[in-house]
């Protein structure tokens, strides 16, 4: 069943109004008729099974059949800080990590970032990425759309680190500590709490981090971890690290 | 450092000959000159650090500096059986799962496979997929290129299941057993052996499996598992399940 996110003010007690691209998707793409059922969420706490009452391509009115309290959100809130990769790889990262369960994305500039930062393009790019996150959240039945933060410098990212209780730096030259060495004790520590903390995963660009950047992050409290013996592409490391954290904190059974 | 796979007969005791697209890549793309160092593997047991001696765009001769015995291969051998997804998603699956560490791919046809099977295109498609696997194996410094099996029917896949000691069926409607419930005891069982067994991960097409297909696989010994509360796209499920199996069997530390 298709899911759509609406603004809280569109979400009434008995009725929901869907507008914009979602209305277009419902009417023109899905060709939904009165009586068609789908799920609506306000991206916060409310979610409902609804039935289409009337629609044109501008606006869809739907009646709430059943309020739902279930959540598809992970107890451990993971943010992906990704040094901007080339081409459209950031889009793949956002789509896949949203499906897997990330709650937030921070694009950042590091020494070996190839992509030139362009403040004029920034707004347009954030808008495009937010759209991808929204669509992926809808398709994967998330209760919330991940946040898309504006681009940061390494310095700004280091300052933002204090909001997290575990910061993992994915570093392909890390020979000692592997990700499980860190995530396993962390998961044990948070096992008894309902809200399993805030984790930040930092991933480098195609050329990796410089030794100085690694030192900067580690001095600020990040733990440098390896992700196995195979070299991962820039866009693969985050998905894999995110999967490991959610697996170990109990999102996929076994606890 | 770039890695190239050559046929065993090109791999001498003191010298390696690189031909074809890899020679082109070395000379035209990387613009490697005499003295340039790179890694060569025969895709089986031998791997060496080599130095370019002489080259034209047809052939590169390289001198072996150092034979290597290290392996980047996972102790647990995982095969991905993927019901053919739409568009070029199979290419993404092969590239990403090769990086992560799969040893083999089985494309198969199930009831809801949208892509029409075309035996004429089969050879060409396998060739393209094998090329993607080879490039991803080189880029991720694997010691071997994953096998690409010809397409199977569900019946043929069920017969092939007997070669594996654990078969995981990724099933989005599985509410009970989650992947960790199965992989954790499996990893404990194989923890003391060096070769951590053969695992098959079966992933459905966009529309999922029919109830009858699930029954067929489960009756033949597959374990139906969920991958968390979020609905994953067809191309994401395999990457995630593969990561979980390799994580739990000790490929990323913690044991």
Tab-separated table of C-alpha atoms in Angstrom:
chain	number	residue	atom	x	y	z
A	1	UNK	CA	0.000	0.000	0.000
A	2	UNK	CA	1.335	3.432	-0.960
A	3	UNK	CA	2.234	5.909	1.781
A	4	UNK	CA	2.223	9.709	1.565
A	5	UNK	CA	3.625	12.378	3.863
A	6	UNK	CA	1.597	15.536	4.487
A	7	UNK	CA	2.173	18.660	6.582
A	8	UNK	CA	0.702	18.429	10.118
A	9	UNK	CA	-1.936	21.099	9.247
A	10	UNK	CA	-3.280	18.896	6.417
A	11	UNK	CA	-3.884	16.086	8.895
A	12	UNK	CA	-7.306	16.544	10.561
A	13	UNK	CA	-9.118	14.333	13.035
A	14	UNK	CA	-11.380	12.750	10.438
A	15	UNK	CA	-9.983	13.928	7.149
A	16	UNK	CA	-6.671	14.439	5.391
A	17	UNK	CA	-5.977	16.770	2.463
A	18	UNK	CA	-3.226	15.771	0.018
A	19	UNK	CA	-1.860	18.397	-2.382
A	20	UNK	CA	1.033	19.011	-4.799
A	21	UNK	CA	3.074	16.161	-6.255
A	22	UNK	CA	1.475	13.560	-4.002
A	23	UNK	CA	-2.003	14.510	-5.298
A	24	UNK	CA	-0.625	14.258	-8.818
A	25	UNK	CA	0.913	10.856	-7.998
A	26	UNK	CA	-2.365	9.558	-6.533
A	27	UNK	CA	-4.582	10.788	-9.356
A	28	UNK	CA	-2.402	10.699	-12.460
A	29	UNK	CA	0.166	7.972	-11.733
A	30	UNK	CA	-1.729	5.550	-9.474
A	31	UNK	CA	-5.112	6.485	-11.072
A	32	UNK	CA	-6.761	6.147	-7.654
A	33	UNK	CA	-10.566	6.361	-7.585
A	34	UNK	CA	-12.922	7.121	-4.661
A	35	UNK	CA	-12.688	4.200	-2.232
A	36	UNK	CA	-8.956	3.623	-2.896
A	37	UNK	CA	-7.073	3.032	0.344
A	38	UNK	CA	-3.612	4.330	1.251
A	39	UNK	CA	-1.559	5.424	4.235
A	40	UNK	CA	-0.934	9.013	5.293
A	41	UNK	CA	1.615	10.253	7.834
A	42	UNK	CA	2.359	13.733	9.129
A	43	UNK	CA	6.041	12.845	9.405
A	44	UNK	CA	5.848	13.162	13.188
A	45	UNK	CA	3.616	11.070	15.411
A	46	UNK	CA	0.421	10.625	13.438
A	47	UNK	CA	-0.268	7.980	10.828
A	48	UNK	CA	-3.576	6.711	9.446
A	49	UNK	CA	-5.144	4.317	6.963
A	50	UNK	CA	-7.355	6.488	4.740
A	51	UNK	CA	-9.848	6.144	1.904
A	52	UNK	CA	-10.062	8.509	-1.052
A	53	UNK	CA	-13.295	10.569	-1.003
A	54	UNK	CA	-12.834	13.028	-3.845
A	55	UNK	CA	-9.953	14.136	-6.001
A	56	UNK	CA	-8.732	16.285	-8.819
A	57	UNK	CA	-5.105	16.610	-9.863
A	58	UNK	CA	-4.637	19.573	-7.492
A	59	UNK	CA	-6.036	18.142	-4.311
A	60	UNK	CA	-7.181	14.843	-2.836
A	61	UNK	CA	-9.564	14.594	0.098
A	62	UNK	CA	-9.372	11.349	2.089
A	63	UNK	CA	-11.337	10.051	5.062
A	64	UNK	CA	-9.481	8.519	8.013
A	65	UNK	CA	-10.486	4.871	8.508
A	66	UNK	CA	-8.027	3.959	11.223
A	67	UNK	CA	-5.433	5.812	13.261
A	68	UNK	CA	-2.210	3.882	13.637
A	69	UNK	CA	0.341	4.013	16.374
A	70	UNK	CA	2.891	1.579	14.960
A	71	UNK	CA	6.332	2.837	14.133
A	72	UNK	CA	8.789	1.742	11.491
A	73	UNK	CA	11.488	3.944	13.004
A	74	UNK	CA	14.659	2.465	14.459
A	75	UNK	CA	15.240	2.940	18.195
A	76	UNK	CA	18.823	3.939	17.383
A	77	UNK	CA	18.930	7.247	15.497
A	78	UNK	CA	21.724	7.208	12.927
A	79	UNK	CA	22.961	10.227	10.955
A	80	UNK	CA	25.145	9.810	7.852
A	81	UNK	CA	27.753	12.534	7.337
A	82	UNK	CA	28.976	12.028	3.783
A	83	UNK	CA	31.799	13.929	2.137
A	84	UNK	CA	30.310	14.873	-1.235
A	85	UNK	CA	30.922	12.124	-3.772
A	86	UNK	CA	31.084	12.601	-7.547
A	87	UNK	CA	28.148	12.506	-9.970
A	88	UNK	CA	24.775	11.380	-8.667
A	89	UNK	CA	26.141	9.039	-5.998
A	90	UNK	CA	24.775	11.196	-3.167
A	91	UNK	CA	21.288	10.450	-4.502
A	92	UNK	CA	21.907	6.710	-4.279
A	93	UNK	CA	23.277	7.124	-0.740
A	94	UNK	CA	20.231	9.121	0.381
A	95	UNK	CA	17.774	6.705	-1.219
A	96	UNK	CA	19.369	3.538	0.135
A	97	UNK	CA	20.195	4.844	3.622
A	98	UNK	CA	16.650	6.197	3.977
A	99	UNK	CA	15.257	2.745	3.161
A	100	UNK	CA	17.669	1.121	5.610
A	101	UNK	CA	16.713	3.591	8.346
A	102	UNK	CA	18.948	6.703	8.679
A	103	UNK	CA	17.262	9.713	10.323
A	104	UNK	CA	19.449	12.500	8.993
A	105	UNK	CA	22.083	13.369	6.376
A	106	UNK	CA	24.957	15.845	6.578
A	107	UNK	CA	26.834	16.508	3.324
A	108	UNK	CA	30.287	17.948	3.984
A	109	UNK	CA	33.418	19.183	2.235
A	110	UNK	CA	36.748	17.534	2.972
A	111	UNK	CA	40.248	17.990	1.506
A	112	UNK	CA	39.802	15.378	-1.200
A	113	UNK	CA	36.219	16.237	-2.124
A	114	UNK	CA	36.311	16.448	-5.914
A	115	UNK	CA	32.941	18.167	-6.339
A	116	UNK	CA	33.272	21.937	-6.341
A	117	UNK	CA	31.092	23.555	-3.747
A	118	UNK	CA	28.700	26.029	-5.336
A	119	UNK	CA	26.512	28.033	-2.952
A	120	UNK	CA	24.156	28.991	-5.789
A	121	UNK	CA	23.430	25.348	-6.487
A	122	UNK	CA	23.166	24.481	-2.782
A	123	UNK	CA	19.451	25.296	-2.374
A	124	UNK	CA	18.477	23.432	-5.531
A	125	UNK	CA	20.563	20.433	-4.545
A	126	UNK	CA	19.101	20.269	-1.031
A	127	UNK	CA	15.625	20.449	-2.523
A	128	UNK	CA	16.380	17.562	-4.882
A	129	UNK	CA	17.920	15.449	-2.095
A	130	UNK	CA	14.970	16.169	0.224
A	131	UNK	CA	12.609	14.957	-2.508
A	132	UNK	CA	14.579	11.716	-2.863
A	133	UNK	CA	14.516	11.212	0.930
A	134	UNK	CA	10.747	11.843	1.017
A	135	UNK	CA	10.053	9.371	-1.798
A	136	UNK	CA	12.296	6.712	-0.250
A	137	UNK	CA	10.644	7.244	3.169
A	138	UNK	CA	7.222	6.815	1.584
A	139	UNK	CA	8.220	3.701	-0.325
A	140	UNK	CA	9.828	2.083	2.728
A	141	UNK	CA	6.863	2.996	4.996
A	142	UNK	CA	8.913	5.167	7.340
A	143	UNK	CA	7.085	7.343	9.885
A	144	UNK	CA	9.369	10.279	9.254
A	145	UNK	CA	11.330	11.797	6.419
A	146	UNK	CA	15.054	12.059	7.214
A	147	UNK	CA	16.435	15.571	7.745
A	148	UNK	CA	18.691	16.996	5.085
A	149	UNK	CA	21.231	19.368	6.631
A	150	UNK	CA	23.010	22.089	4.634
A	151	UNK	CA	26.628	21.365	3.629
A	152	UNK	CA	29.261	21.740	6.336
A	153	UNK	CA	33.022	22.123	6.518
A	154	UNK	CA	35.105	19.588	8.485
A	155	UNK	CA	35.346	22.194	11.241
A	156	UNK	CA	31.570	22.573	11.429
A	157	UNK	CA	31.112	18.799	11.385
A	158	UNK	CA	33.554	18.428	14.284
A	159	UNK	CA	31.476	20.965	16.245
A	160	UNK	CA	28.272	19.083	15.412
A	161	UNK	CA	29.811	15.837	16.770
A	162	UNK	CA	28.990	16.734	20.372
A	163	UNK	CA	25.281	16.002	19.747
A	164	UNK	CA	26.034	12.298	19.268
A	165	UNK	CA	26.939	9.673	21.821
A	166	UNK	CA	28.881	7.540	19.304
A	167	UNK	CA	30.780	8.831	16.266
A	168	UNK	CA	32.145	6.241	13.816
A	169	UNK	CA	34.728	7.355	11.259
A	170	UNK	CA	34.785	4.901	8.343
A	171	UNK	CA	38.471	4.726	7.450
A	172	UNK	CA	39.749	2.306	4.832
A	173	UNK	CA	43.290	2.362	6.225
A	174	UNK	CA	42.182	1.418	9.735
A	175	UNK	CA	43.892	-1.911	10.368
A	176	UNK	CA	43.147	-2.312	14.046
A	177	UNK	CA	39.608	-1.508	15.173
A	178	UNK	CA	36.806	-2.958	13.066
A	179	UNK	CA	33.243	-1.617	13.250
A	180	UNK	CA	31.920	-4.520	15.319
A	181	UNK	CA	34.617	-3.982	17.963
A	182	UNK	CA	32.934	-0.647	18.719
A	183	UNK	CA	29.270	-1.213	17.891
A	184	UNK	CA	28.931	-4.433	19.893
A	185	UNK	CA	29.885	-2.907	23.284
A	186	UNK	CA	27.853	0.213	22.415
A	187	UNK	CA	24.759	-1.924	21.733
A	188	UNK	CA	25.257	-3.792	24.994
A	189	UNK	CA	25.469	-0.473	26.832
A	190	UNK	CA	22.238	0.890	25.331
A	191	UNK	CA	20.382	-2.458	25.313
A	192	UNK	CA	18.274	-1.640	28.356
A	193	UNK	CA	17.113	1.802	27.202
A	194	UNK	CA	14.189	2.345	24.828
A	195	UNK	CA	15.780	5.195	22.882
A	196	UNK	CA	19.052	3.646	21.757
A	197	UNK	CA	20.989	6.876	21.341
A	198	UNK	CA	22.314	9.061	18.577
A	199	UNK	CA	25.031	7.664	16.302
A	200	UNK	CA	26.949	9.610	13.655
A	201	UNK	CA	28.654	7.748	10.787
A	202	UNK	CA	31.276	9.788	8.909
A	203	UNK	CA	32.189	8.665	5.374
A	204	UNK	CA	34.900	10.129	3.139
A	205	UNK	CA	34.937	11.027	-0.561
A	206	UNK	CA	36.372	8.820	-3.365
A	207	UNK	CA	39.975	9.600	-2.403
A	208	UNK	CA	39.404	9.004	1.321
A	209	UNK	CA	40.411	11.235	4.201
A	210	UNK	CA	43.849	12.791	4.690
A	211	UNK	CA	45.820	11.631	7.740
A	212	UNK	CA	45.285	15.093	9.221
A	213	UNK	CA	41.507	14.909	8.841
A	214	UNK	CA	41.503	11.490	10.538
A	215	UNK	CA	43.529	12.987	13.386
A	216	UNK	CA	41.114	15.946	13.676
A	217	UNK	CA	38.054	13.688	13.891
A	218	UNK	CA	39.681	11.215	16.290
A	219	UNK	CA	40.959	13.980	18.572
A	220	UNK	CA	37.386	15.303	18.716
A	221	UNK	CA	36.103	11.913	19.881
A	222	UNK	CA	35.363	9.909	16.719
A	223	UNK	CA	36.370	6.238	16.642
A	224	UNK	CA	38.169	5.234	13.455
A	225	UNK	CA	36.819	1.868	12.246
A	226	UNK	CA	37.462	-0.523	9.369
A	227	UNK	CA	34.590	-2.195	7.496
A	228	UNK	CA	36.234	-5.497	6.612
A	229	UNK	CA	39.091	-6.377	4.283
A	230	UNK	CA	37.459	-5.287	1.053
A	231	UNK	CA	37.804	-1.713	-0.198
A	232	UNK	CA	34.352	-0.144	-0.506
A	233	UNK	CA	33.351	2.614	-2.889
A	234	UNK	CA	32.507	5.982	-1.294
A	235	UNK	CA	28.767	5.365	-1.760
A	236	UNK	CA	28.815	1.846	-0.274
A	237	UNK	CA	30.553	2.470	3.064
A	238	UNK	CA	27.667	4.391	4.683
A	239	UNK	CA	25.008	1.816	3.756
A	240	UNK	CA	27.136	-0.957	5.178
A	241	UNK	CA	28.042	0.849	8.421
A	242	UNK	CA	24.390	1.876	8.932
A	243	UNK	CA	23.247	-1.720	8.439
A	244	UNK	CA	25.807	-2.927	11.013
A	245	UNK	CA	24.676	-0.378	13.633
A	246	UNK	CA	20.963	-1.136	13.187
A	247	UNK	CA	21.634	-4.895	13.131
A	248	UNK	CA	23.635	-4.776	16.353
A	249	UNK	CA	21.186	-2.479	18.178
A	250	UNK	CA	18.372	-4.958	17.612
A	251	UNK	CA	16.470	-3.694	14.570
A	252	UNK	CA	16.556	-7.073	12.832
A	253	UNK	CA	15.805	-9.502	15.645
A	254	UNK	CA	18.029	-11.564	17.888
A	255	UNK	CA	17.659	-9.616	21.121
B	1	UNK	CA	46.591	0.885	-5.644
B	2	UNK	CA	44.778	-0.528	-8.674
B	3	UNK	CA	44.271	-4.274	-8.951
B	4	UNK	CA	43.880	-6.349	-12.122
B	5	UNK	CA	42.762	-9.913	-12.679
B	6	UNK	CA	44.564	-12.019	-15.277
B	7	UNK	CA	44.160	-15.597	-16.489
B	8	UNK	CA	46.401	-18.114	-14.645
B	9	UNK	CA	48.510	-18.674	-17.813
B	10	UNK	CA	49.402	-14.956	-17.915
B	11	UNK	CA	50.800	-15.196	-14.384
B	12	UNK	CA	54.449	-16.371	-14.532
B	13	UNK	CA	56.971	-16.843	-11.749
B	14	UNK	CA	58.723	-13.550	-12.373
B	15	UNK	CA	56.554	-11.791	-14.891
B	16	UNK	CA	52.887	-11.093	-15.606
B	17	UNK	CA	51.357	-10.218	-18.974
B	18	UNK	CA	48.231	-8.012	-18.979
B	19	UNK	CA	46.139	-7.814	-22.146
B	20	UNK	CA	42.750	-6.584	-23.404
B	21	UNK	CA	40.720	-4.000	-21.513
B	22	UNK	CA	43.004	-4.066	-18.484
B	23	UNK	CA	46.007	-3.172	-20.672
B	24	UNK	CA	43.921	-0.371	-22.173
B	25	UNK	CA	42.937	0.793	-18.676
B	26	UNK	CA	46.551	0.777	-17.471
B	27	UNK	CA	47.984	2.584	-20.496
B	28	UNK	CA	45.176	4.862	-21.716
B	29	UNK	CA	43.119	5.563	-18.588
B	30	UNK	CA	45.681	5.414	-15.771
B	31	UNK	CA	48.539	6.548	-18.111
B	32	UNK	CA	50.916	4.216	-16.278
B	33	UNK	CA	54.607	4.484	-17.198
B	34	UNK	CA	57.482	2.003	-16.641
B	35	UNK	CA	58.044	1.775	-12.889
B	36	UNK	CA	54.328	2.169	-12.036
B	37	UNK	CA	53.272	-0.299	-9.354
B	38	UNK	CA	49.994	-2.200	-9.193
B	39	UNK	CA	48.536	-5.481	-7.980
B	40	UNK	CA	47.816	-8.526	-10.131
B	41	UNK	CA	45.783	-11.579	-9.178
B	42	UNK	CA	45.019	-14.752	-11.082
B	43	UNK	CA	41.579	-14.903	-9.462
B	44	UNK	CA	42.597	-18.089	-7.637
B	45	UNK	CA	45.448	-18.379	-5.175
B	46	UNK	CA	48.144	-16.118	-6.587
B	47	UNK	CA	48.497	-12.403	-6.078
B	48	UNK	CA	51.515	-10.133	-6.506
B	49	UNK	CA	52.725	-6.566	-6.308
B	50	UNK	CA	54.181	-5.805	-9.742
B	51	UNK	CA	56.014	-3.029	-11.560
B	52	UNK	CA	55.337	-2.036	-15.157
B	53	UNK	CA	58.282	-2.898	-17.429
B	54	UNK	CA	56.976	-2.126	-20.907
B	55	UNK	CA	53.603	-1.410	-22.407
B	56	UNK	CA	51.607	-0.591	-25.469
B	57	UNK	CA	47.810	-0.390	-25.582
B	58	UNK	CA	47.602	-4.085	-26.539
B	59	UNK	CA	49.806	-5.610	-23.870
B	60	UNK	CA	51.564	-4.698	-20.636
B	61	UNK	CA	54.531	-6.601	-19.277
B	62	UNK	CA	55.088	-6.298	-15.523
B	63	UNK	CA	57.773	-7.659	-13.228
B	64	UNK	CA	56.771	-9.351	-9.970
B	65	UNK	CA	58.206	-7.479	-6.979
B	66	UNK	CA	56.522	-9.419	-4.207
B	67	UNK	CA	54.258	-12.451	-4.032
B	68	UNK	CA	51.390	-11.991	-1.608
B	69	UNK	CA	49.478	-14.562	0.376
B	70	UNK	CA	46.939	-12.296	2.044
B	71	UNK	CA	43.297	-12.761	1.298
B	72	UNK	CA	40.451	-10.251	1.175
B	73	UNK	CA	37.931	-13.083	0.877
B	74	UNK	CA	35.305	-13.693	3.542
B	75	UNK	CA	35.491	-16.988	5.438
B	76	UNK	CA	31.734	-17.344	4.941
B	77	UNK	CA	30.882	-17.847	1.275
B	78	UNK	CA	27.614	-16.099	0.422
B	79	UNK	CA	25.681	-16.485	-2.831
B	80	UNK	CA	22.944	-14.007	-3.824
B	81	UNK	CA	19.999	-15.535	-5.728
B	82	UNK	CA	18.117	-12.540	-7.109
B	83	UNK	CA	14.812	-12.691	-8.947
B	84	UNK	CA	15.438	-10.443	-11.945
B	85	UNK	CA	14.589	-6.825	-11.102
B	86	UNK	CA	13.594	-4.144	-13.605
B	87	UNK	CA	15.934	-1.838	-15.519
B	88	UNK	CA	19.608	-1.845	-14.615
B	89	UNK	CA	19.099	-2.693	-10.940
B	90	UNK	CA	20.796	-6.084	-11.312
B	91	UNK	CA	23.979	-4.209	-12.239
B	92	UNK	CA	23.816	-2.190	-9.007
B	93	UNK	CA	23.204	-5.400	-7.020
B	94	UNK	CA	26.190	-7.157	-8.605
B	95	UNK	CA	28.494	-4.175	-8.141
B	96	UNK	CA	27.561	-3.501	-4.516
B	97	UNK	CA	27.365	-7.147	-3.370
B	98	UNK	CA	30.741	-7.856	-4.998
B	99	UNK	CA	32.291	-4.985	-3.030
B	100	UNK	CA	30.646	-6.200	0.172
B	101	UNK	CA	31.889	-9.761	-0.411
B	102	UNK	CA	29.457	-12.130	-2.202
B	103	UNK	CA	31.131	-15.069	-3.997
B	104	UNK	CA	28.425	-15.925	-6.500
B	105	UNK	CA	25.218	-14.648	-8.145
B	106	UNK	CA	22.210	-16.620	-9.372
B	107	UNK	CA	19.619	-14.639	-11.352
B	108	UNK	CA	16.253	-16.409	-11.385
B	109	UNK	CA	12.706	-16.102	-12.701
B	110	UNK	CA	9.802	-16.056	-10.261
B	111	UNK	CA	6.042	-15.541	-10.722
B	112	UNK	CA	6.187	-11.777	-10.310
B	113	UNK	CA	9.375	-11.183	-12.289
B	114	UNK	CA	8.449	-8.322	-14.618
B	115	UNK	CA	11.457	-8.649	-16.937
B	116	UNK	CA	10.741	-10.998	-19.830
B	117	UNK	CA	13.253	-13.789	-20.085
B	118	UNK	CA	14.973	-13.769	-23.461
B	119	UNK	CA	17.391	-16.613	-24.130
B	120	UNK	CA	18.968	-14.701	-27.034
B	121	UNK	CA	19.914	-11.865	-24.727
B	122	UNK	CA	21.063	-14.236	-21.956
B	123	UNK	CA	24.671	-14.644	-23.151
B	124	UNK	CA	25.127	-10.918	-23.693
B	125	UNK	CA	23.639	-10.108	-20.315
B	126	UNK	CA	25.821	-12.617	-18.473
B	127	UNK	CA	28.854	-11.187	-20.216
B	128	UNK	CA	27.932	-7.653	-19.106
B	129	UNK	CA	27.233	-8.746	-15.527
B	130	UNK	CA	30.526	-10.699	-15.386
B	131	UNK	CA	32.370	-7.570	-16.497
B	132	UNK	CA	30.719	-5.543	-13.715
B	133	UNK	CA	31.645	-8.229	-11.158
B	134	UNK	CA	35.249	-8.261	-12.395
B	135	UNK	CA	35.585	-4.465	-12.199
B	136	UNK	CA	34.013	-4.343	-8.730
B	137	UNK	CA	36.280	-7.183	-7.553
B	138	UNK	CA	39.327	-5.293	-8.829
B	139	UNK	CA	38.267	-2.026	-7.245
B	140	UNK	CA	37.538	-3.652	-3.885
B	141	UNK	CA	40.804	-5.673	-3.930
B	142	UNK	CA	39.083	-9.045	-3.876
B	143	UNK	CA	41.182	-12.153	-4.554
B	144	UNK	CA	38.523	-13.673	-6.748
B	145	UNK	CA	35.851	-12.572	-9.152
B	146	UNK	CA	32.363	-13.770	-8.099
B	147	UNK	CA	30.776	-16.458	-10.294
B	148	UNK	CA	27.868	-15.434	-12.457
B	149	UNK	CA	25.481	-18.368	-12.914
B	150	UNK	CA	23.029	-18.621	-15.835
B	151	UNK	CA	19.373	-17.779	-15.062
B	152	UNK	CA	17.358	-20.435	-13.253
B	153	UNK	CA	13.694	-21.227	-12.651
B	154	UNK	CA	12.365	-21.460	-9.077
B	155	UNK	CA	12.449	-25.253	-9.493
B	156	UNK	CA	16.121	-25.222	-10.504
B	157	UNK	CA	16.947	-22.862	-7.633
B	158	UNK	CA	15.235	-25.205	-5.161
B	159	UNK	CA	17.396	-28.059	-6.496
B	160	UNK	CA	20.532	-25.910	-6.143
B	161	UNK	CA	19.676	-25.189	-2.472
B	162	UNK	CA	21.139	-28.500	-1.308
B	163	UNK	CA	24.678	-27.168	-1.869
B	164	UNK	CA	24.246	-24.632	0.934
B	165	UNK	CA	24.186	-25.162	4.683
B	166	UNK	CA	21.987	-22.098	5.336
B	167	UNK	CA	19.359	-20.678	2.980
B	168	UNK	CA	17.783	-17.320	3.908
B	169	UNK	CA	14.612	-16.266	2.108
B	170	UNK	CA	14.204	-12.469	2.381
B	171	UNK	CA	10.441	-12.057	2.796
B	172	UNK	CA	8.900	-8.649	3.493
B	173	UNK	CA	5.746	-10.191	4.986
B	174	UNK	CA	7.682	-12.261	7.518
B	175	UNK	CA	6.522	-10.930	10.881
B	176	UNK	CA	8.057	-13.542	13.138
B	177	UNK	CA	11.652	-14.538	12.401
B	178	UNK	CA	14.085	-11.697	11.733
B	179	UNK	CA	17.444	-12.273	10.032
B	180	UNK	CA	19.477	-12.016	13.240
B	181	UNK	CA	17.363	-14.727	14.898
B	182	UNK	CA	18.799	-17.146	12.328
B	183	UNK	CA	22.241	-15.753	11.528
B	184	UNK	CA	23.343	-15.359	15.149
B	185	UNK	CA	22.982	-19.071	16.088
B	186	UNK	CA	24.439	-20.039	12.691
B	187	UNK	CA	27.521	-17.878	13.319
B	188	UNK	CA	27.930	-19.401	16.790
B	189	UNK	CA	27.784	-22.870	15.261
B	190	UNK	CA	30.454	-22.148	12.635
B	191	UNK	CA	32.596	-19.917	14.873
B	192	UNK	CA	35.215	-22.584	15.538
B	193	UNK	CA	35.729	-23.618	11.923
B	194	UNK	CA	38.001	-21.769	9.509
B	195	UNK	CA	35.737	-22.105	6.470
B	196	UNK	CA	32.471	-20.637	7.733
B	197	UNK	CA	30.194	-22.469	5.355
B	198	UNK	CA	28.067	-21.732	2.326
B	199	UNK	CA	25.074	-19.393	2.696
B	200	UNK	CA	22.437	-18.687	0.053
B	201	UNK	CA	20.382	-15.471	0.231
B	202	UNK	CA	17.215	-15.505	-1.900
B	203	UNK	CA	15.695	-12.118	-2.849
B	204	UNK	CA	12.421	-11.531	-4.702
B	205	UNK	CA	11.491	-9.131	-7.529
B	206	UNK	CA	9.746	-5.733	-7.087
B	207	UNK	CA	6.374	-7.362	-6.396
B	208	UNK	CA	7.765	-9.885	-3.890
B	209	UNK	CA	7.182	-13.621	-3.806
B	210	UNK	CA	3.798	-15.321	-4.017
B	211	UNK	CA	2.632	-17.237	-0.939
B	212	UNK	CA	3.101	-20.450	-2.931
B	213	UNK	CA	6.709	-19.620	-3.803
B	214	UNK	CA	7.441	-18.915	-0.139
B	215	UNK	CA	5.932	-22.293	0.748
B	216	UNK	CA	8.015	-24.033	-1.936
B	217	UNK	CA	11.277	-22.516	-0.683
B	218	UNK	CA	10.474	-23.095	2.992
B	219	UNK	CA	9.425	-26.719	2.390
B	220	UNK	CA	12.780	-27.236	0.675
B	221	UNK	CA	14.627	-25.970	3.755
B	222	UNK	CA	14.889	-22.197	3.362
B	223	UNK	CA	14.281	-20.024	6.430
B	224	UNK	CA	11.961	-17.085	5.779
B	225	UNK	CA	13.377	-13.959	7.452
B	226	UNK	CA	12.393	-10.304	7.850
B	227	UNK	CA	14.974	-7.507	7.474
B	228	UNK	CA	13.529	-4.990	9.926
B	229	UNK	CA	10.357	-2.911	9.886
B	230	UNK	CA	11.133	-0.838	6.836
B	231	UNK	CA	10.154	-2.027	3.366
B	232	UNK	CA	13.271	-2.384	1.216
B	233	UNK	CA	13.443	-2.055	-2.551
B	234	UNK	CA	14.236	-5.262	-4.469
B	235	UNK	CA	17.834	-4.124	-5.059
B	236	UNK	CA	18.493	-3.183	-1.407
B	237	UNK	CA	17.444	-6.390	0.388
B	238	UNK	CA	20.387	-8.518	-0.824
B	239	UNK	CA	23.042	-5.945	0.119
B	240	UNK	CA	21.576	-5.621	3.583
B	241	UNK	CA	21.201	-9.381	4.202
B	242	UNK	CA	24.745	-10.007	2.904
B	243	UNK	CA	26.140	-7.323	5.225
B	244	UNK	CA	24.334	-8.912	8.200
B	245	UNK	CA	25.712	-12.409	7.448
B	246	UNK	CA	29.304	-11.184	7.008
B	247	UNK	CA	29.052	-8.949	10.091
B	248	UNK	CA	27.775	-11.794	12.263
B	249	UNK	CA	30.290	-14.359	10.977
B	250	UNK	CA	33.153	-12.105	12.022
B	251	UNK	CA	34.231	-10.260	8.871
B	252	UNK	CA	34.142	-6.864	10.571
B	253	UNK	CA	35.737	-7.562	13.932
B	254	UNK	CA	34.282	-8.330	17.324
B	255	UNK	CA	35.136	-12.009	17.582
